[in-house]
Phi, psi and omega in degrees: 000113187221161167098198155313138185271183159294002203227101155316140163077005164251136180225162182261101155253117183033251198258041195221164158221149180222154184242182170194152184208175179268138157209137210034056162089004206228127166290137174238139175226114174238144204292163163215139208258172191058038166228113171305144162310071128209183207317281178329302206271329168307295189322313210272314166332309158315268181320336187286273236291330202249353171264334173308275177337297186298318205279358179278331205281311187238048151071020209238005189270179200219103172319304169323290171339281164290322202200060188308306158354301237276164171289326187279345172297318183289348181285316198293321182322297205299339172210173191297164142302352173258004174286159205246182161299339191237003127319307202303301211307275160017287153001274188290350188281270185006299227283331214257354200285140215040054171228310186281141176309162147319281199320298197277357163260038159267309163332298232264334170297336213256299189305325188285292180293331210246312175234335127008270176304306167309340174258348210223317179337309190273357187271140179305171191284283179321358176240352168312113198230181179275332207285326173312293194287326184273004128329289177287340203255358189274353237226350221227139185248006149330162162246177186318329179261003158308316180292290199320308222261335168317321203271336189298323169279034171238293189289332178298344214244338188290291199331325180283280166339307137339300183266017162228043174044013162277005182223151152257330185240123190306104164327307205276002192290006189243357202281120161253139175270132165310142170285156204303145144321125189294335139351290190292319186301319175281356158252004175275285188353293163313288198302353202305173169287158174268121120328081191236082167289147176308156182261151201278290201296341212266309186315296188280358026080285180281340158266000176279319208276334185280152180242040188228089195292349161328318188266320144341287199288315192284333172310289194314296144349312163284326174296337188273320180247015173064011192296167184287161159285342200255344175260357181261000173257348151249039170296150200225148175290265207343296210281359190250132181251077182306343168287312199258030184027060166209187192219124173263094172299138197223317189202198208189121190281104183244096205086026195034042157224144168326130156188121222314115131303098181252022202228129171298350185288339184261344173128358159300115173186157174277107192274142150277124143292091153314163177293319208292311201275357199258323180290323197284289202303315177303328170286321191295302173337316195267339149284334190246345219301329191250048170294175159243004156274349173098299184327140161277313186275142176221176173260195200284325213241023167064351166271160182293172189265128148255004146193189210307304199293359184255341166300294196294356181264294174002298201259348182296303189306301179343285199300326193300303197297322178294342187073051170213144197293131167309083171268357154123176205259353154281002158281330184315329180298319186266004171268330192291313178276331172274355188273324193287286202293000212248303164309318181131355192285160186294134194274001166276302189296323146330303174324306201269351167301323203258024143093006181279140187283335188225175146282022175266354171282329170318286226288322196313295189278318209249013203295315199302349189253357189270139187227109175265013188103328181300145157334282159338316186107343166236120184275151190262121178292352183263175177239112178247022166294326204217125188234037153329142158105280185321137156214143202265329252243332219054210163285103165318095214311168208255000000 
Protein backbone atom coordinates (compact mmCIF):
# COMPACT_ATOMS: atom_id res chain seq x y z
CA UNK A 1 0.00 0.00 0.00
CA UNK A 2 1.87 3.15 -1.19
CA UNK A 3 1.15 6.43 -2.31
CA UNK A 4 -1.60 9.30 -1.71
CA UNK A 5 -4.17 8.79 0.93
CA UNK A 6 -7.66 10.17 0.57
CA UNK A 7 -6.03 13.34 3.14
CA UNK A 8 -4.35 16.35 1.50
CA UNK A 9 -0.50 16.32 2.89
CA UNK A 10 -0.74 12.20 3.97
CA UNK A 11 0.95 9.95 2.13
CA UNK A 12 1.24 5.94 2.40
CA UNK A 13 5.06 4.79 2.14
CA UNK A 14 4.84 1.26 2.29
CA UNK A 15 4.26 0.21 6.40
CA UNK A 16 4.31 3.87 7.07
CA UNK A 17 2.70 7.20 6.85
CA UNK A 18 4.43 10.53 6.22
CA UNK A 19 2.80 13.99 6.31
CA UNK A 20 4.32 17.04 4.84
CA UNK A 21 3.78 20.55 5.93
CA UNK A 22 5.46 24.25 5.07
CA UNK A 23 8.14 25.11 7.61
CA UNK A 24 10.57 28.06 7.46
CA UNK A 25 9.53 28.52 3.71
CA UNK A 26 10.27 24.62 3.22
CA UNK A 27 7.62 21.64 2.50
CA UNK A 28 9.17 18.88 5.23
CA UNK A 29 8.11 15.53 4.68
CA UNK A 30 7.94 13.65 7.64
CA UNK A 31 7.43 10.01 8.56
CA UNK A 32 5.16 10.01 11.46
CA UNK A 33 5.78 7.38 13.86
CA UNK A 34 3.23 4.88 15.89
CA UNK A 35 0.01 4.93 13.46
CA UNK A 36 -0.90 1.88 11.98
CA UNK A 37 -1.17 1.91 8.34
CA UNK A 38 -5.37 2.03 7.57
CA UNK A 39 -8.42 4.05 7.44
CA UNK A 40 -7.89 5.22 11.37
CA UNK A 41 -4.54 5.98 11.50
CA UNK A 42 -4.71 7.73 7.79
CA UNK A 43 -7.38 9.99 9.99
CA UNK A 44 -5.30 10.46 13.01
CA UNK A 45 -2.40 11.53 10.45
CA UNK A 46 -4.48 14.26 9.20
CA UNK A 47 -5.24 15.69 12.33
CA UNK A 48 -1.54 15.72 13.66
CA UNK A 49 -0.71 17.12 10.08
CA UNK A 50 -3.53 19.93 10.90
CA UNK A 51 -2.35 20.67 14.60
CA UNK A 52 1.30 21.00 13.20
CA UNK A 53 -0.17 23.78 11.10
CA UNK A 54 -2.26 25.72 13.15
CA UNK A 55 0.91 25.80 15.90
CA UNK A 56 3.76 27.04 13.10
CA UNK A 57 1.00 29.72 12.44
CA UNK A 58 1.32 31.13 16.27
CA UNK A 59 5.03 30.17 17.21
CA UNK A 60 4.20 27.04 19.65
CA UNK A 61 5.36 24.13 17.41
CA UNK A 62 7.79 22.03 18.63
CA UNK A 63 9.83 19.54 16.88
CA UNK A 64 10.99 17.63 20.32
CA UNK A 65 7.57 17.28 20.60
CA UNK A 66 5.91 15.94 17.63
CA UNK A 67 9.27 14.11 16.53
CA UNK A 68 11.66 13.62 19.11
CA UNK A 69 13.83 11.75 16.77
CA UNK A 70 13.76 13.90 14.00
CA UNK A 71 17.24 15.93 13.18
CA UNK A 72 15.74 19.12 13.57
CA UNK A 73 14.49 18.03 17.16
CA UNK A 74 18.65 18.45 18.22
CA UNK A 75 18.57 22.38 17.57
CA UNK A 76 15.53 23.22 20.20
CA UNK A 77 18.02 21.46 23.08
CA UNK A 78 20.49 24.16 22.23
CA UNK A 79 17.84 27.06 23.55
CA UNK A 80 14.68 27.43 25.41
CA UNK A 81 11.67 27.18 23.23
CA UNK A 82 11.01 30.92 23.94
CA UNK A 83 13.85 31.91 22.49
CA UNK A 84 13.44 34.82 20.14
CA UNK A 85 14.87 36.71 17.67
CA UNK A 86 15.58 39.34 19.32
CA UNK A 87 17.48 37.30 21.90
CA UNK A 88 19.54 35.39 19.05
CA UNK A 89 20.51 39.35 17.98
CA UNK A 90 21.33 40.48 21.78
CA UNK A 91 23.32 37.22 22.05
CA UNK A 92 25.38 37.98 19.21
CA UNK A 93 25.97 41.97 19.61
CA UNK A 94 27.45 40.71 23.48
CA UNK A 95 29.69 38.30 21.66
CA UNK A 96 30.98 41.20 19.18
CA UNK A 97 32.03 43.82 21.77
CA UNK A 98 35.87 44.45 20.86
CA UNK A 99 35.80 42.83 17.97
CA UNK A 100 33.48 45.26 15.46
CA UNK A 101 35.04 48.83 14.72
CA UNK A 102 33.17 51.88 16.56
CA UNK A 103 31.39 52.41 13.42
CA UNK A 104 30.16 49.57 12.67
CA UNK A 105 29.12 48.20 16.23
CA UNK A 106 27.45 51.75 16.60
CA UNK A 107 25.39 50.58 12.96
CA UNK A 108 24.89 47.66 14.15
CA UNK A 109 23.29 48.64 17.33
CA UNK A 110 21.27 51.35 15.81
CA UNK A 111 20.15 48.40 13.27
CA UNK A 112 19.19 46.02 16.33
CA UNK A 113 17.62 48.40 17.91
CA UNK A 114 15.72 50.64 15.87
CA UNK A 115 14.68 47.85 13.05
CA UNK A 116 15.32 44.57 13.95
CA UNK A 117 13.79 44.11 17.24
CA UNK A 118 10.79 46.00 16.07
CA UNK A 119 10.24 44.17 13.41
CA UNK A 120 11.44 40.62 13.62
CA UNK A 121 12.20 40.57 18.00
CA UNK A 122 8.95 38.74 18.90
CA UNK A 123 9.12 35.96 17.02
CA UNK A 124 10.68 32.63 18.46
CA UNK A 125 13.95 31.47 16.66
CA UNK A 126 12.07 28.52 15.23
CA UNK A 127 9.50 30.11 13.53
CA UNK A 128 11.60 32.86 11.22
CA UNK A 129 11.39 32.11 8.07
CA UNK A 130 12.19 34.08 4.56
CA UNK A 131 8.45 34.97 4.32
CA UNK A 132 8.69 37.53 7.55
CA UNK A 133 11.40 39.66 5.87
CA UNK A 134 10.00 39.83 2.38
CA UNK A 135 6.45 40.60 4.25
CA UNK A 136 8.18 43.49 6.06
CA UNK A 137 10.34 44.52 3.09
CA UNK A 138 7.28 45.13 0.62
CA UNK A 139 6.24 47.66 3.30
CA UNK A 140 9.55 49.82 3.36
CA UNK A 141 10.10 53.10 0.88
CA UNK A 142 14.03 52.10 1.04
CA UNK A 143 16.11 50.89 -1.35
CA UNK A 144 17.14 47.15 -1.91
CA UNK A 145 20.47 47.88 -0.81
CA UNK A 146 19.12 49.60 2.58
CA UNK A 147 16.94 46.30 3.44
CA UNK A 148 20.16 44.35 2.57
CA UNK A 149 22.31 46.43 4.77
CA UNK A 150 19.32 46.35 7.80
CA UNK A 151 19.40 42.74 7.68
CA UNK A 152 23.49 42.51 8.11
CA UNK A 153 23.61 41.88 11.83
CA UNK A 154 20.70 39.24 11.35
CA UNK A 155 22.37 37.13 9.28
CA UNK A 156 25.73 37.64 11.16
CA UNK A 157 24.01 36.68 14.32
CA UNK A 158 22.21 33.20 11.91
CA UNK A 159 25.38 32.32 11.01
CA UNK A 160 26.84 32.42 14.11
CA UNK A 161 24.13 30.41 15.65
CA UNK A 162 24.57 27.40 12.32
CA UNK A 163 27.91 27.21 14.01
CA UNK A 164 27.06 26.50 17.73
CA UNK A 165 23.93 24.03 16.72
CA UNK A 166 21.68 26.27 17.70
CA UNK A 167 19.84 26.33 13.83
CA UNK A 168 20.46 23.24 11.48
CA UNK A 169 19.25 25.45 8.90
CA UNK A 170 19.74 28.78 7.43
CA UNK A 171 15.93 30.47 7.74
CA UNK A 172 16.88 33.16 5.19
CA UNK A 173 18.44 30.77 2.59
CA UNK A 174 15.30 31.12 0.36
CA UNK A 175 15.17 35.10 0.65
CA UNK A 176 14.37 37.23 -2.93
CA UNK A 177 13.96 40.55 -1.48
CA UNK A 178 10.87 42.59 -3.71
CA UNK A 179 12.01 44.71 -6.58
CA UNK A 180 12.88 48.26 -5.74
CA UNK A 181 9.93 50.40 -5.47
CA UNK A 182 10.16 52.84 -8.85
CA UNK A 183 9.77 55.70 -6.31
CA UNK A 184 12.66 54.58 -4.40
CA UNK A 185 14.85 54.39 -7.30
CA UNK A 186 14.38 57.89 -8.26
CA UNK A 187 15.07 59.13 -5.18
CA UNK A 188 18.22 56.90 -4.21
CA UNK A 189 19.32 58.68 -7.61
CA UNK A 190 18.64 62.05 -7.18
CA UNK A 191 20.39 61.92 -3.72
CA UNK A 192 23.41 59.79 -4.70
CA UNK A 193 26.75 62.16 -4.04
CA UNK A 194 27.83 63.90 -7.12
CA UNK A 195 30.86 63.54 -8.23
CA UNK A 196 32.30 67.15 -8.74
CA UNK A 197 35.70 66.92 -8.72
CA UNK A 198 37.87 70.06 -8.24
CA UNK A 199 39.64 71.81 -11.76
CA UNK A 200 43.76 72.00 -11.22
CA UNK A 201 43.05 76.30 -10.99
CA UNK A 202 40.20 75.53 -8.34
CA UNK A 203 42.81 73.10 -6.39
CA UNK A 204 45.51 75.79 -6.59
CA UNK A 205 43.25 78.42 -5.31
CA UNK A 206 42.74 76.62 -2.25
CA UNK A 207 46.15 76.09 -1.17
CA UNK A 208 46.88 79.33 -2.11
CA UNK A 209 43.69 80.09 0.21
CA UNK A 210 45.09 78.37 3.55
CA UNK A 211 46.54 80.59 6.32
CA UNK A 212 48.04 77.57 7.79
CA UNK A 213 50.71 75.36 6.50
CA UNK A 214 49.25 72.46 8.31
CA UNK A 215 46.37 72.44 6.77
CA UNK A 216 47.93 73.28 3.33
CA UNK A 217 50.28 70.45 3.48
CA UNK A 218 47.06 67.74 4.52
CA UNK A 219 44.91 69.61 1.41
CA UNK A 220 47.72 68.92 -1.01
CA UNK A 221 47.92 65.33 0.50
CA UNK A 222 44.68 64.58 0.02
CA UNK A 223 44.54 65.69 -3.85
CA UNK A 224 47.42 63.64 -4.55
CA UNK A 225 46.29 60.35 -2.76
CA UNK A 226 42.77 59.87 -2.90
CA UNK A 227 42.77 58.86 0.83
CA UNK A 228 39.56 58.72 2.87
CA UNK A 229 39.03 62.11 5.35
CA UNK A 230 38.87 59.42 8.09
CA UNK A 231 42.04 57.80 6.93
CA UNK A 232 43.85 60.90 6.03
CA UNK A 233 43.27 62.53 9.79
CA UNK A 234 44.97 59.10 11.33
CA UNK A 235 47.51 58.79 9.44
CA UNK A 236 50.28 58.16 11.37
CA UNK A 237 54.28 58.80 10.76
CA UNK A 238 54.84 54.92 11.25
CA UNK A 239 52.92 54.09 8.00
CA UNK A 240 54.79 56.36 6.24
CA UNK A 241 58.27 55.19 4.38
CA UNK A 242 59.76 58.17 2.80
CA UNK A 243 62.14 56.24 1.29
CA UNK A 244 60.80 53.78 -0.39
CA UNK A 245 58.09 56.59 -1.25
CA UNK A 246 54.84 55.21 -0.14
CA UNK A 247 52.26 55.19 2.73
CA UNK A 248 50.67 52.39 4.57
CA UNK A 249 46.69 52.70 4.89
CA UNK A 250 46.13 51.06 8.30
CA UNK A 251 43.38 52.26 10.30
CA UNK A 252 40.77 55.42 10.10
CA UNK A 253 38.60 57.86 12.39
CA UNK A 254 35.63 56.59 13.00
CA UNK A 255 33.26 57.64 15.59
CA UNK A 256 35.91 60.26 16.87
CA UNK A 257 37.76 56.91 17.68
CA UNK A 258 40.86 55.70 15.92
CA UNK A 259 40.76 52.09 14.44
CA UNK A 260 42.40 49.28 12.21
CA UNK A 261 41.24 48.90 9.02
CA UNK A 262 41.20 45.16 9.20
CA UNK A 263 40.01 43.78 5.96
CA UNK A 264 41.66 44.46 2.39
CA UNK A 265 37.87 44.55 1.77
CA UNK A 266 37.76 47.86 4.04
CA UNK A 267 40.19 49.37 2.46
CA UNK A 268 43.94 48.06 3.54
CA UNK A 269 46.48 49.22 1.50
CA UNK A 270 49.62 50.58 0.53
CA UNK A 271 49.61 53.66 -1.31
CA UNK A 272 52.37 55.04 -4.14
CA UNK A 273 53.55 58.65 -3.10
CA UNK A 274 53.44 61.33 -5.82
CA UNK A 275 56.09 63.92 -6.13
CA UNK A 276 53.09 66.64 -4.78
CA UNK A 277 52.20 64.22 -1.76
CA UNK A 278 55.51 63.05 -1.34
CA UNK A 279 56.41 67.35 -1.06
CA UNK A 280 53.21 67.86 1.37
CA UNK A 281 54.71 65.08 3.79
CA UNK A 282 58.39 66.42 3.66
CA UNK A 283 56.80 70.19 4.94
CA UNK A 284 54.44 68.38 7.21
CA UNK A 285 57.63 66.19 8.85
CA UNK A 286 58.84 69.90 10.72
CA UNK A 287 55.90 70.26 11.94
CA UNK A 288 54.57 66.48 13.41
CA UNK A 289 57.47 64.28 12.44
CA UNK A 290 58.68 64.21 16.39
CA UNK A 291 55.24 64.32 18.29
CA UNK A 292 54.58 62.27 20.72
CA UNK A 293 51.23 61.59 19.06
CA UNK A 294 52.20 60.26 16.47
CA UNK A 295 49.54 61.79 13.77
CA UNK A 296 50.98 63.39 10.68
CA UNK A 297 48.34 65.63 10.03
CA UNK A 298 46.68 68.10 12.84
CA UNK A 299 44.60 70.98 13.33
CA UNK A 300 45.34 74.68 13.08
CA UNK A 301 45.69 74.83 17.02
CA UNK A 302 48.61 71.93 16.62
CA UNK A 303 46.40 68.96 18.02
CA UNK A 304 45.52 65.90 16.83
CA UNK A 305 41.77 65.32 14.84
CA UNK A 306 39.35 64.02 17.10
CA UNK A 307 36.73 63.43 14.52
CA UNK A 308 35.44 63.86 10.91
CA UNK A 309 34.06 67.40 11.55
CA UNK A 310 36.99 69.54 12.20
CA UNK A 311 38.49 68.52 9.05
CA UNK A 312 35.50 69.23 7.19
CA UNK A 313 35.11 72.87 8.67
CA UNK A 314 38.83 73.21 7.35
CA UNK A 315 38.53 72.84 4.19
CA UNK A 316 34.74 74.46 4.03
CA UNK A 317 36.70 77.93 5.46
CA UNK A 318 39.67 77.18 2.99
CA UNK A 319 37.39 77.21 -0.01
CA UNK A 320 35.35 80.10 1.29
CA UNK A 321 38.74 82.29 1.43
CA UNK A 322 39.30 81.15 -1.78
CA UNK A 323 36.29 82.03 -3.61
CA UNK A 324 35.56 78.47 -4.54
CA UNK A 325 32.49 76.55 -4.25
CA UNK A 326 32.51 73.97 -1.31
CA UNK A 327 31.89 70.23 -2.29
CA UNK A 328 33.23 68.99 0.70
CA UNK A 329 36.74 67.36 1.48
CA UNK A 330 35.68 63.91 0.20
CA UNK A 331 35.69 65.50 -3.05
CA UNK A 332 39.49 65.53 -3.21
CA UNK A 333 39.18 61.62 -3.42
CA UNK A 334 37.19 62.13 -6.57
CA UNK A 335 39.61 65.20 -7.85
CA UNK A 336 42.05 62.56 -7.54
CA UNK A 337 40.64 59.76 -9.32
CA UNK A 338 39.30 61.88 -12.25
CA UNK A 339 42.92 63.74 -12.30
CA UNK A 340 44.71 60.13 -12.58
CA UNK A 341 42.20 58.69 -15.48
CA UNK A 342 41.98 61.91 -17.12
CA UNK A 343 46.21 61.66 -17.71
CA UNK A 344 45.83 58.39 -18.70
CA UNK A 345 47.07 56.46 -15.75
CA UNK A 346 45.79 52.67 -15.23
CA UNK A 347 42.42 52.49 -13.96
CA UNK A 348 43.47 48.91 -11.80
CA UNK A 349 46.17 51.25 -10.32
CA UNK A 350 43.61 53.87 -9.57
CA UNK A 351 41.42 51.11 -8.05
CA UNK A 352 44.23 50.02 -5.63
CA UNK A 353 45.22 53.79 -4.85
CA UNK A 354 41.70 54.23 -3.59
CA UNK A 355 41.34 51.36 -1.70
CA UNK A 356 38.46 49.04 -3.96
CA UNK A 357 38.92 45.19 -3.89
CA UNK A 358 37.99 45.33 -7.85
CA UNK A 359 37.99 47.94 -10.51
CA UNK A 360 34.32 48.15 -11.24
CA UNK A 361 33.56 51.13 -8.89
CA UNK A 362 36.56 52.95 -10.98
CA UNK A 363 34.72 51.87 -14.29
CA UNK A 364 31.09 52.93 -12.41
CA UNK A 365 31.85 56.50 -11.22
CA UNK A 366 34.78 57.65 -12.71
CA UNK A 367 34.52 56.04 -16.71
CA UNK A 368 33.28 59.64 -17.97
CA UNK A 369 36.55 60.90 -17.21
CA UNK A 370 39.17 58.70 -19.16
CA UNK A 371 39.60 60.59 -22.31
CA UNK A 372 41.72 59.97 -25.12
CA UNK A 373 41.40 62.91 -27.15
CA UNK A 374 38.64 61.45 -29.61
CA UNK A 375 35.17 63.03 -30.16
CA UNK A 376 33.64 60.03 -28.01
CA UNK A 377 36.23 59.86 -25.73
CA UNK A 378 37.30 56.74 -27.25
CA UNK A 379 39.66 55.22 -30.10
CA UNK A 380 38.72 52.05 -31.49
CA UNK A 381 42.05 49.24 -31.45
CA UNK A 382 41.12 47.94 -34.31
CA UNK A 383 41.32 49.73 -38.12
CA UNK A 384 37.82 48.34 -38.97
CA UNK A 385 38.21 50.19 -42.35
CA UNK A 386 39.57 47.55 -43.45
CA UNK A 387 38.60 43.94 -41.72
CA UNK A 388 41.19 41.45 -44.03
CA UNK A 389 42.01 39.00 -41.81
CA UNK A 390 39.76 39.37 -38.96
CA UNK A 391 37.55 36.71 -38.07
CA UNK A 392 34.48 37.32 -36.53
CA UNK A 393 33.57 33.55 -36.38
CA UNK A 394 35.94 32.37 -34.04
CA UNK A 395 36.98 28.34 -33.86
CA UNK A 396 34.69 26.11 -35.31
CA UNK A 397 33.83 22.97 -33.35
CA UNK A 398 35.50 19.77 -34.97
Amino acid sequence: MAGQSNYPGVEVRGKSLRINFQWRGKTRKVLVPGIPVNAKGIRQAAALREIIKSEIETGQFDWSRHFPNHRLAETETAHPADYTVADLLMDWFKDQKGILSPNYEHNSQWKIDRVLIPAFGHLPLGVLNSGHIRNWAKKLSVSRNTVKNYLAPLRAAIREALDDKKLSENPLDDLRLPKEKRSVTKRVEQNREKIDPFSMEEYSRILSGCHWPVERNMFQFAFWTGVRPGELIALEWQHIDLKDKTAAIRQAMSRDVVSDIKTRAKGRRTILLLPLSLEALKKQAEHTRMTDHGRVFITRRNEPFVNYNQAYWSFRWACERAGVINRGIGQTRHTFASWMLMAGEDEMWVSKMLGHTTVEMVRKHYRKFIKDGSPTGYTPRTNWESSDGISLEGDKPQ
